[in-house]
Short mmCIF file of C-alpha atoms in Angstrom, two decimals:
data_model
loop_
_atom_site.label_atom_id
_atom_site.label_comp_id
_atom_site.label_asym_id
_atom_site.label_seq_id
_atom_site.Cartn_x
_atom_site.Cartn_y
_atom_site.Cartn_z
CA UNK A 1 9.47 -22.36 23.87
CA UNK A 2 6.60 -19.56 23.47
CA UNK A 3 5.01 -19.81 20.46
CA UNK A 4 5.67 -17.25 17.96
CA UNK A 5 2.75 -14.37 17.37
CA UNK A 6 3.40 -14.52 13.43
CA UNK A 7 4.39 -16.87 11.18
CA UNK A 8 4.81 -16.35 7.52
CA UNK A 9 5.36 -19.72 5.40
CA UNK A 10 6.75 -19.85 1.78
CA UNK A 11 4.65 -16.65 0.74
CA UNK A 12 4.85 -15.75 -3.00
CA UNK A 13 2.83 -12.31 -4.44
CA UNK A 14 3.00 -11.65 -8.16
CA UNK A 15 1.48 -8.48 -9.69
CA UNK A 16 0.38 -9.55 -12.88
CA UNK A 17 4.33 -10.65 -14.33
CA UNK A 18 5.51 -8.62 -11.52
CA UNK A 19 7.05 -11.53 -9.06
CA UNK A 20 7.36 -9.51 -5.81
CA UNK A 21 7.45 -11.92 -2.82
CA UNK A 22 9.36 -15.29 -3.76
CA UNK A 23 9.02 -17.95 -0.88
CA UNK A 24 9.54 -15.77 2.05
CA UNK A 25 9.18 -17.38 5.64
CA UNK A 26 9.77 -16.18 8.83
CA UNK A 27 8.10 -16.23 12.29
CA UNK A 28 8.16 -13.33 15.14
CA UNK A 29 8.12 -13.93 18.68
CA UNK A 30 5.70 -12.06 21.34
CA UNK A 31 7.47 -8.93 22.46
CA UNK A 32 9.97 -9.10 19.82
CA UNK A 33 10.86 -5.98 17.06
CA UNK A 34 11.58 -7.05 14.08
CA UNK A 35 12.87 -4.20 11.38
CA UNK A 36 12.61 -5.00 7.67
CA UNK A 37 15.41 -3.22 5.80
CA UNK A 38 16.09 -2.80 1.78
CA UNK A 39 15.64 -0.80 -1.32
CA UNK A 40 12.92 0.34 -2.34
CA UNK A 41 11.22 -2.27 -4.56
CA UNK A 42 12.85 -5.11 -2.66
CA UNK A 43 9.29 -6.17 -1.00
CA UNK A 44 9.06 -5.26 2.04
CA UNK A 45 5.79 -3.37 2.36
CA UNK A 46 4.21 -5.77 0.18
CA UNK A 47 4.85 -8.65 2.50
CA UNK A 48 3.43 -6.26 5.74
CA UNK A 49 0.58 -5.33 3.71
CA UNK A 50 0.22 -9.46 2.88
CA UNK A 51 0.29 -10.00 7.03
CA UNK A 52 -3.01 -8.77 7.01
CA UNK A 53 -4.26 -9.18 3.83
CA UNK A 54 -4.45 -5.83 2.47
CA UNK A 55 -2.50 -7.22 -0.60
CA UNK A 56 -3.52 -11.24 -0.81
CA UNK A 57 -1.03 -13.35 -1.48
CA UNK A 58 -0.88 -15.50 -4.92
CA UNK A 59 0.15 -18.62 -2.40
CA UNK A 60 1.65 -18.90 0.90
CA UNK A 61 0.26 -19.27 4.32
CA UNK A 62 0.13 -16.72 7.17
CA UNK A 63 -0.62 -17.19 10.91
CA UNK A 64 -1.35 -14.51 13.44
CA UNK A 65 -1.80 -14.83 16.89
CA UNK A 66 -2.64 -18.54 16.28
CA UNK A 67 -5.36 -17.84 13.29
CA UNK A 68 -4.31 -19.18 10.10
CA UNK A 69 -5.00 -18.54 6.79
CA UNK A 70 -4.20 -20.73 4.10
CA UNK A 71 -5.24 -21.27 0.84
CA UNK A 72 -7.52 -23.73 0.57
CA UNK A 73 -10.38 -22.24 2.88
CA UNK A 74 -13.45 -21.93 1.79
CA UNK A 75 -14.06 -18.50 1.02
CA UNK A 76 -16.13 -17.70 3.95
CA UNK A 77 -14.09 -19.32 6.27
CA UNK A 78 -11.44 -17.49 4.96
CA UNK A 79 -12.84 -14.19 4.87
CA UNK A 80 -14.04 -14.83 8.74
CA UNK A 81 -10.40 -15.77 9.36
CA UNK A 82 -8.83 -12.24 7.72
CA UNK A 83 -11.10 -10.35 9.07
CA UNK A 84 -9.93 -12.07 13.02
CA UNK A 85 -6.47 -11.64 11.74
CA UNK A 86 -7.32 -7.78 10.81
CA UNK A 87 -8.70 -7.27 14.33
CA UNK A 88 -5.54 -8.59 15.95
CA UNK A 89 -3.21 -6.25 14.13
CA UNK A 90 -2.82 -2.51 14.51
CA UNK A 91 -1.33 -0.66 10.47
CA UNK A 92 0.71 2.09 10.67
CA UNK A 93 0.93 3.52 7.02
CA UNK A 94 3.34 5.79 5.27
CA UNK A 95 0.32 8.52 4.75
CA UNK A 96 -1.44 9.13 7.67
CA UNK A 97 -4.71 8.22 6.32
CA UNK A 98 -6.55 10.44 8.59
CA UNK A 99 -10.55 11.34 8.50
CA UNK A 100 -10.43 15.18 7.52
CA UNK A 101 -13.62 16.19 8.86
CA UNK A 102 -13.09 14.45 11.98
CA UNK A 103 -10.82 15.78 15.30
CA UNK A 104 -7.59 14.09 16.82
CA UNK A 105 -9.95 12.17 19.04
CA UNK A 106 -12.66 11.28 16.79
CA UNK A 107 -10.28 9.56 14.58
CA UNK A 108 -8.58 7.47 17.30
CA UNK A 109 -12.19 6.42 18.53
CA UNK A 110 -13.63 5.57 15.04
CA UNK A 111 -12.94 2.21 14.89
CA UNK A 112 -13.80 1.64 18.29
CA UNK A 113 -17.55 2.71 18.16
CA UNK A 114 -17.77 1.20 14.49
CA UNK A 115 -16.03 -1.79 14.91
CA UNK A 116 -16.18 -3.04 18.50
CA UNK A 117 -19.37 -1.05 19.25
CA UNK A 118 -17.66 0.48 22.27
CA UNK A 119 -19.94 2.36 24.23
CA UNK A 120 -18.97 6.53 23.39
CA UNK A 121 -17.98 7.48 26.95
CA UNK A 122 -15.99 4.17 27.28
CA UNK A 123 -14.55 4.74 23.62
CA UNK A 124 -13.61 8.87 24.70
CA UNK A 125 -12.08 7.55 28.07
CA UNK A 126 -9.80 5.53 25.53
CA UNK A 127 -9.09 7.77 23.32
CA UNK A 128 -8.26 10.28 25.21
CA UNK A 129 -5.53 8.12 27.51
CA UNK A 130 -4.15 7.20 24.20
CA UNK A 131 -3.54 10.19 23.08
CA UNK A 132 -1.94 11.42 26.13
CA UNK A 133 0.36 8.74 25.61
CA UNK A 134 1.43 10.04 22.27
CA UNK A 135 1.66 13.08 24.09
CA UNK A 136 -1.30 14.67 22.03
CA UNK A 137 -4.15 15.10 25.03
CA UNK A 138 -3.71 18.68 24.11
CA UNK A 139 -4.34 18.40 20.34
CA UNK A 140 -7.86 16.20 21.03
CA UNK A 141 -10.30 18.39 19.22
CA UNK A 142 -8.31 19.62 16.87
CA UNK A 143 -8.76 18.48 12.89
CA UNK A 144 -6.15 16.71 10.82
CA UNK A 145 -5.49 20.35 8.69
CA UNK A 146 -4.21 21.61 12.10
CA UNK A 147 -1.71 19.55 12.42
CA UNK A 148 2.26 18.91 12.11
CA UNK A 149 3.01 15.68 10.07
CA UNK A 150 4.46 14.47 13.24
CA UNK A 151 1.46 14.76 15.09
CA UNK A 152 -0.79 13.12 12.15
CA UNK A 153 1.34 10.31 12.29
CA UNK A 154 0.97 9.98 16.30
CA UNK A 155 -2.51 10.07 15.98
CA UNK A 156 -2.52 7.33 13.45
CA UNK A 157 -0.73 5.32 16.16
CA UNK A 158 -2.72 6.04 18.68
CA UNK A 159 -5.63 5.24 16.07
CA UNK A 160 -4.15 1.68 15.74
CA UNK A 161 -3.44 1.18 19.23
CA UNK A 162 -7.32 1.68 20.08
CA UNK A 163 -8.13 -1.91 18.96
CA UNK A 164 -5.70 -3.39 21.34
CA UNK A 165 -3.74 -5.41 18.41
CA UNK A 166 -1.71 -8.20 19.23
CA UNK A 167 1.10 -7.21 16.97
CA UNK A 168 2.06 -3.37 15.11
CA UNK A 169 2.85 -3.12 11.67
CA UNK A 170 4.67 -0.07 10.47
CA UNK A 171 4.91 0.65 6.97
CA UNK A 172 7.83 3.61 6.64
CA UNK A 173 6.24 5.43 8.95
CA UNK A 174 8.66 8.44 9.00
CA UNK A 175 9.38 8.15 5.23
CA UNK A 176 6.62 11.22 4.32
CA UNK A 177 7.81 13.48 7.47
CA UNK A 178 9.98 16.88 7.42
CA UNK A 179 13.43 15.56 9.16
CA UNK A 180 13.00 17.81 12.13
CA UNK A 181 9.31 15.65 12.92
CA UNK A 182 10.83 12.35 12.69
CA UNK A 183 12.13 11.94 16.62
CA UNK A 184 8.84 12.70 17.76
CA UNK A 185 7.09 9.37 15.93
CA UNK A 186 10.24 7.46 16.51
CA UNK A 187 10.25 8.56 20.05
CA UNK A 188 6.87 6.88 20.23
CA UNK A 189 7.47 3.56 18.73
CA UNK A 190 10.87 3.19 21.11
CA UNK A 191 8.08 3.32 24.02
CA UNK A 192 6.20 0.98 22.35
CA UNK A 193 9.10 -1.28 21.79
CA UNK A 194 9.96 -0.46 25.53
CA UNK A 195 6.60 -1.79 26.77
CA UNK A 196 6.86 -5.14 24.85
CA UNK A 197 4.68 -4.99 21.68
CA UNK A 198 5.41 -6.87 19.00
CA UNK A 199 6.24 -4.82 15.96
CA UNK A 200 6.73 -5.27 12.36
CA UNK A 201 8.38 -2.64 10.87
CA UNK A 202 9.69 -1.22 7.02
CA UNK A 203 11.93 1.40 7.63
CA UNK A 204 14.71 3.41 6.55
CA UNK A 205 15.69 5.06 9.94
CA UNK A 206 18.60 2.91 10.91
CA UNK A 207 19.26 4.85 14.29
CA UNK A 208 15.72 3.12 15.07
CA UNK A 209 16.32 -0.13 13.38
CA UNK A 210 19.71 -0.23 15.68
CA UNK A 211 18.13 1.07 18.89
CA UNK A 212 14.92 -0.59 19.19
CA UNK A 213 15.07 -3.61 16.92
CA UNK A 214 15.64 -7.32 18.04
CA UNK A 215 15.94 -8.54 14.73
CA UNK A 216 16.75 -7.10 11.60
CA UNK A 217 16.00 -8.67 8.54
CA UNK A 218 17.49 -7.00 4.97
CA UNK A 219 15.60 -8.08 1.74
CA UNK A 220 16.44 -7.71 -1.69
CA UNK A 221 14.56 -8.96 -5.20
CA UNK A 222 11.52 -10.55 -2.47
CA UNK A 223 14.03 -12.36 -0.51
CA UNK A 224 15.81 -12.38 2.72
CA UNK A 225 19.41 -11.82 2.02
CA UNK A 226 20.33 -11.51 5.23
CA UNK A 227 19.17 -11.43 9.11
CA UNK A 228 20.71 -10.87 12.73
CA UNK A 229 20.68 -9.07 15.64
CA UNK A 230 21.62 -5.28 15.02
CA UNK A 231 24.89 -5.10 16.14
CA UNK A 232 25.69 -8.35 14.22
CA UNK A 233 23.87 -6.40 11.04
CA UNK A 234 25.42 -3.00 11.67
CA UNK A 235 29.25 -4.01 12.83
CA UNK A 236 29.60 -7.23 10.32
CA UNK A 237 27.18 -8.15 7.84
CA UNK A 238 28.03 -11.39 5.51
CA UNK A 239 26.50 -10.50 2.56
CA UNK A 240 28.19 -8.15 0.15
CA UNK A 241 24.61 -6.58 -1.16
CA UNK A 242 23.70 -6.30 2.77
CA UNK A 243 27.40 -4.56 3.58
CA UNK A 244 26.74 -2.20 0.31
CA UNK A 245 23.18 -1.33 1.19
CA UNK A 246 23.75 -0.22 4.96
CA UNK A 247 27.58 1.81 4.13
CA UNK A 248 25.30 3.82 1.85
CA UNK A 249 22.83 4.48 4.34
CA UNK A 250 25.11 5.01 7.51
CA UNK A 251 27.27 7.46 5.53
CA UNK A 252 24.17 9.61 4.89
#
């Protein structure tokens, strides 16, 4: 049995009264796609953004690619930890979160020269083949204000994708994008799916969630109502809110 690449265990997040996350556990397999579904407010992002520790978790432990963080590190052994656990995963945001001042290719190289002091040919040579396989080679030297939202949000992948991560995180990715834009980032992550990486995503595109997703998991009130393969999900869900949630959202 291959060990999975993520495990969550009996997280709970509170903002101040706020009780967001309530016990939520699950684990993700290398390779696998797993598509968090809901309304908004349900949790989901917060419990991507607790994967790697952009929100930190009031108690629960999380594992990635075999580096765990608990909590009762010491604080610099845990801060070593999240920042290992921040280098193995690749965040694909909502906004695109792009440098303005710098071109297509400068932001996809950033955190290569910054981070893992990549020599700048070597970093360009990177950059540049990931780019072409967002289909943006063409767009290189051109500046975020140039740009479609589509092709923002491409470069943002191929911006996470630099680091090599061990597992992608997408937070609504095509949630701020014009509906004629969307195929093009979807078409994107479907490669990615195709070529076996491991992806976490929050999304309300259920053609993708049905396509390219292993699992599917549907969360309500900072639970997990519900899970299954997608045609289980789509064709015969168990739970009444799950059957509610996804008639409303395969009608529209």
């Amino acid at each position: 049995m291959t060990l999975p690449i993520v495990r969550v265990t009996n997280l709970h997040k509170y903002f101040n009264q706020l009780y967001v996350l309530k016990g939520v556990s699950f684990a993700v397999q290398p390779r696998e796609v797993v598509c968090l579904i809901g309304r908004s407010g349900s949790g989901k992002s917060t419990l991507l953004r607790s994967i790697n520790f952009l929100e930190e978790p009031t108690a629960g432990t999380v594992e990635v690619d075999g580096i765990v963080v608990g909590e009762k590190l010491p604080a610099k052994e845990r801060k070593r930890r999240i920042r290992d656990v921040r280098l193995r995963t690749g965040m694909v945001f909502q906004e695109f979160n792009l440098f303005p001042h710098k071109s297509a290719l400068e932001n996809v190289i950033e955190a290569l020269l910054v981070v893992k002091r990549t020599p700048k040919s070597q970093a360009t040579e990177i950059g540049q083949e990931l780019l072409r396989k967002v289909g943006l080679i063409e767009k290189r030297d051109e500046y975020p204000s140039r740009l479609s939202g589509g092709q923002k949000q491409r470069v943002a992948i191929a911006r996470a994708l630099a680091m090599e991560p061990k597992v992608m995180l997408f937070d609504e990715p095509t949630s701020a994008l014009d509906p004629e834009l969307i195929g093009e980032v979807v078409k994107v992550m479907e490669d990615l799916a195709n070529e076996g990486m491991t992806m976490i995503v929050v999304t309300h595109e259920m053609s993708f969630a049905r396509d390219a997703a292993d699992r599917i998991i549907f969360m309500e009130d900072g639970v997990f109502v519900e899970e299954g393969a997608p045609d289980e999900m789509f064709t015969a869900p168990n739970d009444p809110r799950t059957q509610q949630f996804l008639q409303r959202y395969l009608k529209g």
